[in-house]
Amino acid sequence: MKGIRSILRRGEEAPRSEPERQPERCLSCGANLEGSRLYERFRVCHACGFHFHLTAQERLATLLDLGTFHEDDRAVSAIDPLSFPGSKRYSYRSRVIQEQRRTRLTEAAVTGRGAIGGHDVVVGVVDFAFLGGSIGVAAGERLARAFERAASRRLPVVLVCSTSGTRMQEGLLALMQGPRIAVAIERHREQGLPYLCVLTDPTTGSAYSGFINLADVLVAEPNALVGYAALRALEESAKNGLPEGAHTSEAHLQRGLIDAVVARPQLRDTLAGLLDLLDRQNGANAGQGARPGHVHHTPRPAWQQVQLSRHEKRPTAREFIARMTTAFFELHGDRSGTDDPAIVAGIGALDGEAAVFVGQVRPHGGEQSGLIGPAGFRKAERAIRLGSRLGLPVVTLVDTAGADPSLAAEEAGQGAASAGCMAAMLSAASPTVAVITGEGNSEAAMAMAAADRVLMLDNAVYEVVRPEDAAAVLEGGPAEVAERLRLTSHDCLRLGIVDHTVPEPGEGAHTDHAEAAALLRRALVRELARLRRMRPKRRLEARYARYRETGSTRGWLRGRIERRWAHLQDRLGGMFDRLRGRAFGRRGDYADEGGIPV
């Protein structure tokens, strides 16, 4: 490798007028970059990892397969649509022409077609070198056309952005490029096609708050300046100064505002892996021949199964996902400013097929650990709706002590978030499978278990309320109440709440995590194969009927007879109790508790 220029032949040639950049010292740490292969190939400092700016052509060269780039819409331009006033030397029109000559670009946005890891994509790059990467009429039209072209050819879109926002010299015409691009994105989304966006330093302004945050997956380079407001505006508004690391890609990841921070040398492989996962043609017939065998239920008391479902060494949802999938890309947060660790969500490969996984991560050993807050439900809803839109099956793993009952969670919209998550499960257009892997407690479990098929691990429990909490209200201890609540996997199967149980190895899943995950993986592949064979309309009708008919009720005549008979039984029972009480009172002076004369 002799630098980025030697690999630019993958796409369009670099600007011949631009002088060859000589290795210098790192702008961040001062390290000597002479002879650094990492710097020559990716413009990344080998000592501290500082990422230098890449031109649009260099960016395309590092991301796309060799020789696959073909630029579209290079002729689309709109020089000075408002005839913006200014001196002849410093007019907006003159400045645009100067930028075109300097960068050899005709606009800030470069769009076209290419391939990443063998996957055909429509690609776009917004280059900060051209007027700060600001979006004007021409750039907006190019990006809108890119999404329309991707929709017509059924291709994913990969967009790399380095932008300062709206180009003020084009006035309201520039501002209206936001909805212009957004409406094209919506048409692309309606086709069930993915849109991936890479944020580089800097990415701010209306572009960030507009078309960038409409992406299905947001990835950023390390230490990139990312956010709506410019750094100067934030510093002016902060009375005590900005905290260290604020407004960076790492801070956004921590808040669940983006999904990953990926260094430039790994960026191409990361995008290729994501495109592999989102290729719905993979494994379309996986596991169709699988048939369920006879499942042997463990004859354990209900309270013992409750204890096993909470075992400190029981596998968590994150462990199950890691062992069942061959690749997994995690999604972070719902872009509202919080990333709840009680929920893990992402896209994974299950037996050769991509699926969206949503898991309730409950660290075992603490009875109330892993409570789910509003941000957790919203993250789950985001993942479920993404799977529905892209046509990917959704698998939820349920194991929780419940929803967070705190005042802070209540005021943050706990009820609406939980309801929205359940509604997303019930309305998902793609197949859905829920698995109760541990203790599924109350509304938090219900919100993510309203699926086409519901499975339970053999020692899992599904509760309306925790037995010890119920025992504080009802008669009897936790063990007795647990039996009466009918919360075991066997009880749920008899009640028709779940469709199948999944066996566990040895004395429970905690004894062999690998085998437990293998048994669950086989069950999931079998159920997903069954659902794929159903026509979508029939599957959705079956889902409606399943939840519409949960629990038995009676018609008008039969219901009236049943109610009258129940009231009669209650009266007769009360009368017999009173008669027994009188008889006992007459003998009370000479009989012990068993009615034996003393």
XYZ file of C-alpha atoms in Angstrom:
598
model
C 0.000 0.000 0.000
C 1.304 3.445 -0.920
C -1.340 5.542 0.748
C -4.945 6.304 -0.002
C -4.083 7.606 -3.444
C -3.004 4.128 -4.505
C -6.437 2.712 -3.617
C -8.517 5.577 -4.988
C -8.737 3.665 -8.254
C -11.537 1.719 -6.596
C -13.736 4.654 -7.574
C -13.312 8.133 -8.980
C -9.791 9.523 -9.259
C -8.620 12.007 -6.656
C -8.407 15.683 -7.592
C -5.230 15.973 -9.629
C -4.882 19.614 -8.655
C -4.624 18.739 -4.948
C -0.990 18.329 -3.867
C 0.156 15.049 -2.346
C -0.202 15.253 1.418
C 3.108 14.661 3.130
C 3.238 12.772 6.435
C 3.372 15.237 9.292
C 3.013 15.082 13.015
C -0.306 14.076 14.550
C -2.529 17.036 15.300
C -3.597 15.393 18.558
C -0.535 13.768 20.133
C 2.334 15.093 17.988
C 3.526 11.627 16.944
C 5.656 11.423 13.804
C 3.517 9.975 11.000
C 6.440 9.299 8.637
C 6.183 5.717 7.442
C 2.958 5.000 9.348
C 0.987 2.469 7.320
C -2.174 3.209 9.302
C -1.880 6.870 8.397
C -1.061 6.157 4.741
C -4.017 3.834 4.299
C -6.709 5.331 6.530
C -5.387 8.725 7.687
C -5.436 7.512 11.295
C -2.649 8.185 13.777
C -0.924 4.949 14.824
C -0.094 6.363 18.266
C -3.359 7.881 19.546
C -5.957 6.869 16.942
C -6.736 10.437 15.863
C -8.861 10.393 12.701
C -7.851 12.941 10.057
C -10.360 14.269 7.538
C -10.952 12.252 4.380
C -12.137 13.731 1.105
C -15.246 12.272 -0.506
C -13.135 10.310 -2.993
C -10.882 8.964 -0.263
C -13.918 7.963 1.793
C -15.400 6.040 -1.122
C -12.069 4.337 -1.699
C -11.831 3.063 1.865
C -15.416 1.789 1.970
C -16.307 0.390 -1.457
C -15.117 -2.739 -3.240
C -12.426 -2.153 -5.837
C -13.688 -0.495 -9.011
C -17.396 -0.633 -8.139
C -18.190 3.068 -7.681
C -20.245 4.832 -10.342
C -21.197 8.430 -9.639
C -24.739 9.610 -10.340
C -26.140 13.123 -10.660
C -22.795 14.899 -10.892
C -24.409 17.409 -13.243
C -27.127 18.356 -10.728
C -26.262 21.842 -9.519
C -27.906 25.071 -8.361
C -25.370 27.875 -8.080
C -26.774 30.792 -6.074
C -30.547 30.109 -6.366
C -31.397 33.296 -4.391
C -28.812 35.527 -6.159
C -27.446 36.133 -2.664
C -26.093 39.701 -2.502
C -22.446 40.437 -1.833
C -19.388 42.014 -3.358
C -18.251 40.592 -6.677
C -15.074 39.203 -5.129
C -16.737 37.658 -2.071
C -20.170 36.841 -3.482
C -21.744 33.493 -2.701
C -21.627 32.602 -6.387
C -17.890 33.247 -6.563
C -17.282 31.269 -3.430
C -19.133 28.206 -4.791
C -17.097 28.363 -7.997
C -13.874 28.612 -6.005
C -14.858 25.601 -3.903
C -15.614 23.596 -7.042
C -12.181 24.372 -8.427
C -10.404 23.678 -5.137
C -12.093 20.371 -4.277
C -12.938 19.205 -7.824
C -16.437 18.527 -6.487
C -19.524 20.143 -7.943
C -21.398 19.991 -4.619
C -20.991 18.923 -0.987
C -22.915 15.685 -1.604
C -21.448 12.969 -3.833
C -23.844 10.120 -4.642
C -23.692 6.984 -6.721
C -23.709 3.204 -6.736
C -21.142 0.716 -5.508
C -20.623 -2.452 -3.507
C -19.521 -3.138 0.074
C -18.438 -6.684 0.778
C -20.184 -7.842 -2.396
C -23.483 -6.140 -1.503
C -24.776 -3.623 -4.043
C -25.625 -0.315 -2.364
C -26.518 3.256 -3.172
C -23.877 5.342 -1.451
C -23.621 9.008 -0.569
C -20.895 11.129 1.005
C -21.354 14.641 2.386
C -17.888 16.239 2.373
C -17.092 18.929 4.955
C -14.360 20.275 2.671
C -17.013 21.783 0.390
C -18.458 24.781 2.245
C -18.506 22.900 5.535
C -20.602 20.102 4.096
C -23.631 22.406 4.262
C -26.804 21.223 2.557
C -28.216 23.402 -0.177
C -30.640 22.876 -3.027
C -28.261 20.860 -5.199
C -27.045 18.615 -2.356
C -30.627 18.034 -1.228
C -31.713 17.044 -4.727
C -28.795 14.629 -5.082
C -29.530 12.922 -1.776
C -33.261 12.710 -2.522
C -32.526 11.166 -5.914
C -30.178 8.664 -4.276
C -32.955 7.368 -2.006
C -35.436 7.260 -4.886
C -32.944 5.352 -7.020
C -32.315 2.915 -4.166
C -36.064 2.373 -3.742
C -36.598 1.680 -7.442
C -33.683 -0.775 -7.529
C -34.464 -2.232 -4.070
C -31.023 -1.456 -2.680
C -29.886 -0.343 0.779
C -28.458 3.142 1.267
C -25.149 3.869 3.008
C -24.603 7.547 3.756
C -21.389 9.038 5.214
C -21.797 12.537 6.635
C -19.539 15.363 7.719
C -21.683 18.469 7.754
C -22.328 21.762 9.502
C -26.023 21.866 8.592
C -27.980 24.189 6.319
C -26.374 26.529 3.769
C -27.618 29.916 4.922
C -26.873 31.712 1.627
C -29.671 29.698 0.010
C -32.186 30.770 2.652
C -35.447 28.916 3.154
C -34.832 26.901 0.002
C -31.911 25.267 1.826
C -33.963 24.740 4.996
C -36.659 22.949 2.989
C -34.154 20.352 1.808
C -34.863 18.592 5.116
C -38.387 17.494 4.146
C -37.260 17.084 0.532
C -34.805 14.364 1.560
C -37.076 12.977 4.297
C -39.977 12.285 1.938
C -37.626 10.319 -0.338
C -36.367 8.397 2.704
C -39.945 7.493 3.635
C -40.562 6.097 0.161
C -37.378 4.046 0.536
C -38.523 2.825 3.973
C -41.877 1.733 2.581
C -40.001 -0.780 0.415
C -38.597 -2.410 3.567
C -35.027 -1.395 2.703
C -32.285 -0.495 5.212
C -30.630 2.899 5.542
C -27.254 3.004 7.322
C -25.554 6.282 8.228
C -21.943 6.915 9.297
C -21.219 10.082 11.280
C -17.744 11.590 10.997
C -16.152 14.671 12.525
C -18.030 17.012 12.563
C -21.733 16.244 12.056
C -23.997 18.984 13.396
C -26.932 21.206 12.521
C -30.188 20.581 10.735
C -28.829 17.619 8.796
C -28.243 15.806 12.101
C -31.732 16.633 13.372
C -33.250 15.805 9.993
C -32.372 13.089 7.533
C -29.425 11.672 9.506
C -31.556 10.617 12.473
C -34.027 8.889 10.168
C -31.420 6.158 9.595
C -32.128 2.636 10.809
C -28.591 2.293 12.187
C -26.253 5.121 13.205
C -22.515 4.416 13.382
C -19.889 7.035 14.218
C -16.121 7.295 14.058
C -14.262 7.731 17.369
C -14.223 11.136 19.055
C -16.288 12.743 16.316
C -18.110 15.987 17.122
C -21.749 14.917 16.851
C -25.041 16.616 17.689
C -27.563 19.249 16.714
C -25.916 22.349 18.180
C -22.516 23.664 17.136
C -19.797 23.288 19.766
C -19.421 27.076 20.090
C -23.136 27.467 20.851
C -22.960 24.777 23.531
C -19.915 26.367 25.140
C -21.661 29.745 25.243
C -24.769 28.238 26.854
C -22.862 26.219 29.463
C -22.226 28.342 32.563
C -19.527 26.101 34.029
C -18.103 24.834 30.753
C -18.783 21.578 28.989
C -17.765 18.338 30.706
C -14.917 16.422 29.147
C -16.021 14.289 26.204
C -19.366 16.065 25.797
C -20.917 16.295 22.332
C -18.780 13.417 21.031
C -19.698 10.110 19.449
C -18.734 8.269 22.653
C -21.082 10.448 24.732
C -23.873 9.826 22.236
C -23.302 6.075 22.415
C -23.519 6.154 26.198
C -26.861 7.961 25.936
C -28.235 5.543 23.341
C -28.334 8.230 20.646
C -26.198 6.201 18.237
C -25.667 2.460 17.916
C -21.898 2.004 17.657
C -18.542 3.766 17.581
C -16.286 2.083 15.021
C -12.700 2.994 14.162
C -12.078 3.730 10.495
C -9.965 0.602 9.781
C -12.898 -1.605 10.920
C -15.659 0.495 9.364
C -15.888 -1.283 6.014
C -16.040 -4.734 7.647
C -18.686 -3.516 10.096
C -20.895 -2.189 7.304
C -20.375 -5.349 5.247
C -21.361 -7.475 8.258
C -24.500 -5.396 8.795
C -25.458 -5.732 5.139
C -24.936 -9.499 5.456
C -27.362 -9.583 8.371
C -29.927 -7.458 6.569
C -29.846 -9.569 3.405
C -33.193 -11.320 3.802
C -32.423 -13.914 1.172
C -30.037 -15.711 3.498
C -31.358 -18.926 4.962
C -34.899 -18.527 3.663
C -35.546 -22.251 4.000
C -33.558 -22.852 7.146
C -34.853 -25.571 9.406
C -38.042 -26.384 7.477
C -37.704 -30.066 8.099
C -37.437 -29.760 11.864
C -40.204 -31.314 13.923
C -40.711 -31.079 17.671
C -40.130 -34.225 19.650
C -41.849 -35.345 22.835
C -41.072 -32.911 25.651
C -40.679 -34.385 29.105
C -41.799 -32.071 31.895
C -39.903 -32.000 35.169
C -42.307 -32.822 38.052
C -41.101 -30.024 40.343
C -43.301 -27.997 42.714
C -44.147 -24.491 41.504
C -42.153 -22.730 44.221
C -39.071 -24.775 43.359
C -39.417 -23.711 39.710
C -39.675 -20.088 40.829
C -36.359 -20.503 42.634
C -34.759 -22.152 39.590
C -36.003 -19.366 37.307
C -34.135 -16.910 39.555
C -30.982 -19.005 39.932
C -27.915 -16.771 40.142
C -26.138 -18.815 37.449
C -29.055 -19.029 35.041
C -28.119 -17.756 31.540
C -29.151 -14.189 30.801
C -30.688 -13.009 27.533
C -27.345 -11.540 26.469
C -25.672 -14.937 26.987
C -28.395 -16.768 25.063
C -28.075 -14.353 22.125
C -24.281 -14.611 22.074
C -24.394 -18.423 21.997
C -27.273 -18.780 19.513
C -26.169 -16.274 16.873
C -23.162 -16.386 14.560
C -23.147 -12.578 14.213
C -24.853 -9.886 16.238
C -24.970 -6.099 15.849
C -26.329 -4.400 18.943
C -28.628 -1.389 18.777
C -28.354 1.172 21.551
C -31.173 3.268 22.949
C -34.180 4.796 21.244
C -32.466 8.164 20.517
C -34.252 9.922 23.354
C -31.170 10.302 25.553
C -31.138 7.114 27.684
C -29.917 3.585 27.008
C -31.493 1.154 29.488
C -29.081 -1.746 30.226
C -32.058 -3.911 31.250
C -32.815 -4.404 27.531
C -30.455 -5.737 24.867
C -31.583 -5.350 21.248
C -30.003 -5.885 17.870
C -29.833 -7.813 14.622
C -28.334 -11.299 14.650
C -27.868 -14.286 12.377
C -29.788 -17.371 13.549
C -29.055 -20.509 11.528
C -28.190 -18.427 8.470
C -31.180 -16.073 8.703
C -31.238 -12.542 10.033
C -33.571 -11.798 12.927
C -34.134 -8.979 15.382
C -33.473 -10.016 18.978
C -34.859 -8.193 22.013
C -33.837 -9.554 25.396
C -34.631 -8.604 28.971
C -31.263 -8.664 30.738
C -31.788 -9.623 34.340
C -28.615 -10.095 36.391
C -29.540 -13.067 38.557
C -28.820 -13.100 42.242
C -30.761 -9.923 43.090
C -34.517 -10.243 43.407
C -35.291 -6.761 42.102
C -32.363 -6.363 39.692
C -32.958 -5.680 36.020
C -36.164 -3.660 36.439
C -37.146 -2.174 33.083
C -37.621 1.568 32.710
C -39.398 3.595 30.010
C -36.219 3.862 27.936
C -35.958 0.070 27.924
C -39.469 -0.381 26.585
C -38.867 2.328 23.965
C -35.621 0.658 22.873
C -37.474 -2.642 22.529
C -40.248 -0.932 20.544
C -37.693 0.637 18.213
C -36.108 -2.766 17.502
C -39.480 -4.494 17.018
C -40.689 -1.851 14.568
C -37.374 -2.000 12.698
C -37.743 -5.770 12.286
C -41.327 -5.307 11.127
C -40.362 -2.709 8.532
C -37.408 -4.686 7.174
C -39.367 -7.944 7.140
C -37.069 -9.603 9.697
C -38.525 -12.016 12.271
C -38.540 -10.735 15.852
C -37.405 -12.927 18.747
C -37.936 -11.699 22.313
C -36.336 -13.303 25.374
C -38.319 -12.580 28.538
C -36.757 -12.677 32.007
C -37.573 -9.817 34.364
C -38.583 -9.000 37.900
C -40.923 -6.373 36.445
C -41.179 -2.764 35.363
C -39.489 0.000 37.350
C -42.142 1.266 39.827
C -40.243 4.412 40.850
C -41.663 7.916 40.633
C -38.919 8.899 38.165
C -39.951 6.097 35.811
C -43.599 7.011 36.202
C -42.940 10.638 35.287
C -40.781 9.554 32.333
C -43.766 7.804 30.749
C -43.554 4.216 31.995
C -47.160 3.397 31.144
C -47.057 4.780 27.613
C -43.694 3.130 26.894
C -44.887 -0.294 28.040
C -48.131 0.005 26.083
C -46.277 1.120 22.971
C -43.975 -1.883 23.187
C -46.912 -4.296 23.467
C -48.680 -2.573 20.554
C -45.541 -2.944 18.434
C -45.458 -6.682 19.139
C -49.121 -7.103 18.251
C -48.899 -5.063 15.035
C -45.536 -6.339 13.727
C -45.852 -7.395 10.097
C -43.047 -9.960 10.396
C -43.138 -13.272 12.325
C -42.675 -12.971 16.086
C -41.563 -15.559 18.655
C -41.328 -14.889 22.387
C -39.489 -17.121 24.862
C -39.903 -16.984 28.639
C -36.346 -17.921 29.643
C -36.497 -17.208 33.376
C -39.029 -15.356 35.508
C -41.543 -13.463 33.403
C -43.220 -11.117 35.835
C -46.365 -9.104 35.239
C -46.796 -6.336 32.647
C -43.082 -6.116 31.812
C -43.157 -9.707 30.568
C -46.524 -9.367 28.849
C -45.397 -6.327 26.837
C -42.731 -8.374 25.022
C -44.419 -11.785 24.983
C -47.461 -10.971 22.826
C -46.091 -12.927 19.863
C -47.256 -15.336 17.154
C -45.639 -18.211 19.061
C -44.743 -18.243 22.748
C -42.265 -20.736 24.202
C -41.124 -21.364 27.758
C -38.021 -23.014 29.092
C -39.016 -25.958 31.249
C -38.074 -24.336 34.571
C -39.279 -20.842 33.646
C -42.315 -19.205 35.262
C -44.828 -16.657 33.959
C -46.510 -14.656 36.719
C -49.249 -12.127 37.159
C -47.485 -11.203 40.405
C -44.536 -12.562 42.397
C -45.717 -15.343 44.751
C -44.224 -13.670 47.831
C -46.045 -10.445 47.001
C -49.300 -12.334 46.452
C -48.831 -14.180 49.754
C -48.842 -10.827 51.562
C -52.431 -10.335 50.362
C -53.832 -13.836 49.966
C -53.987 -16.702 52.439
C -51.046 -19.081 52.579
C -47.296 -18.838 52.155
C -45.354 -18.238 48.908
C -45.083 -21.960 48.131
C -48.822 -22.532 48.454
C -49.699 -19.364 46.529
C -47.262 -20.306 43.750
C -49.186 -23.543 43.182
C -52.509 -21.728 43.111
C -51.286 -19.075 40.626
C -50.600 -21.724 37.940
C -47.375 -20.057 36.853
C -45.147 -22.948 35.737
C -44.393 -23.780 32.107
C -46.639 -26.875 32.369
C -49.525 -24.799 33.724
C -49.094 -22.181 30.987
C -49.106 -24.923 28.349
C -52.386 -26.356 29.716
C -53.951 -22.884 29.854
C -52.991 -22.221 26.223
C -50.803 -19.221 27.161
C -47.734 -20.819 25.562
C -47.386 -23.148 22.589
C -44.425 -25.335 23.561
C -41.952 -25.832 26.352
C -38.218 -26.152 25.755
C -36.312 -28.768 27.777
C -33.368 -27.761 29.943
C -30.167 -29.764 30.463
C -29.529 -31.668 33.690
C -31.007 -29.979 36.742
C -31.649 -26.757 34.859
C -30.232 -24.260 32.368
C -27.751 -23.029 34.976
C -25.884 -26.350 34.832
C -24.913 -26.115 31.142
C -25.299 -22.774 29.368
C -24.075 -24.061 26.000
C -26.540 -26.955 25.896
C -29.404 -24.751 27.076
C -28.684 -22.295 24.257
C -28.442 -25.125 21.705
C -31.829 -26.523 22.767
C -33.406 -23.071 22.558
C -31.817 -22.347 19.167
C -33.300 -25.531 17.692
C -36.738 -24.642 19.046
C -36.542 -21.125 17.609
C -35.440 -22.341 14.167
C -38.360 -24.788 14.142
C -40.954 -22.190 15.112
C -39.654 -19.568 12.689
C -39.727 -22.108 9.859
C -43.385 -22.849 10.654
C -44.272 -19.159 10.685
C -42.481 -18.495 7.404
C -44.572 -21.142 5.711
C -47.756 -19.265 6.670
C -49.104 -16.544 4.432
C -48.662 -13.132 6.102
C -52.384 -12.364 6.132
C -53.246 -15.709 7.665
C -50.483 -15.330 10.263
C -51.745 -11.893 11.315
C -55.323 -13.180 11.536
C -54.130 -16.099 13.687
C -52.308 -13.649 15.981
C -55.469 -11.570 16.324
C -57.567 -14.641 17.118
C -55.007 -15.906 19.627
C -55.191 -12.825 21.834
C -58.804 -12.030 21.126
C -59.867 -15.423 22.457
C -57.551 -15.749 25.480
C -59.579 -17.116 28.394
C -63.017 -18.721 28.128
C -66.266 -16.747 28.399
C -69.951 -17.669 27.944
C -72.745 -16.481 25.700
C -75.769 -14.600 27.050
C -77.952 -17.587 27.947
C -75.183 -19.863 29.149
C -73.545 -16.995 31.022
C -76.787 -16.156 32.839
C -77.293 -19.777 33.853
C -73.661 -20.031 35.020
C -73.957 -16.864 37.116
C -77.212 -18.006 38.747
C -75.757 -21.414 39.557
C -72.631 -19.796 41.041
C -74.754 -17.505 43.243
C -76.912 -20.486 44.338
C -73.809 -22.504 45.232
C -72.499 -19.532 47.228
C -75.769 -19.230 49.186
C -75.962 -22.967 49.839
C -72.327 -22.987 50.959
C -72.988 -20.128 53.366
C -76.075 -21.857 54.781
C -74.177 -25.117 55.389
C -71.373 -23.140 57.072
C -73.852 -21.509 59.447
C -75.463 -24.891 60.277
C -72.053 -26.413 61.006
C -71.193 -23.433 63.180
C -74.351 -23.836 65.281
C -73.751 -27.577 65.723
C -70.189 -26.892 66.827
C -71.397 -24.245 69.294
C -73.789 -26.673 70.994
C -70.981 -29.177 71.419
C -68.309 -26.647 72.209
C -68.600 -27.064 75.990
C -67.701 -30.729 75.942
C -65.956 -31.349 72.638
C -62.345 -30.695 71.551
C -61.413 -29.267 68.139
C -62.052 -32.605 66.484
C -65.581 -32.893 67.915
C -64.593 -35.716 70.293
C -66.346 -35.561 73.727
C -63.952 -34.843 76.583
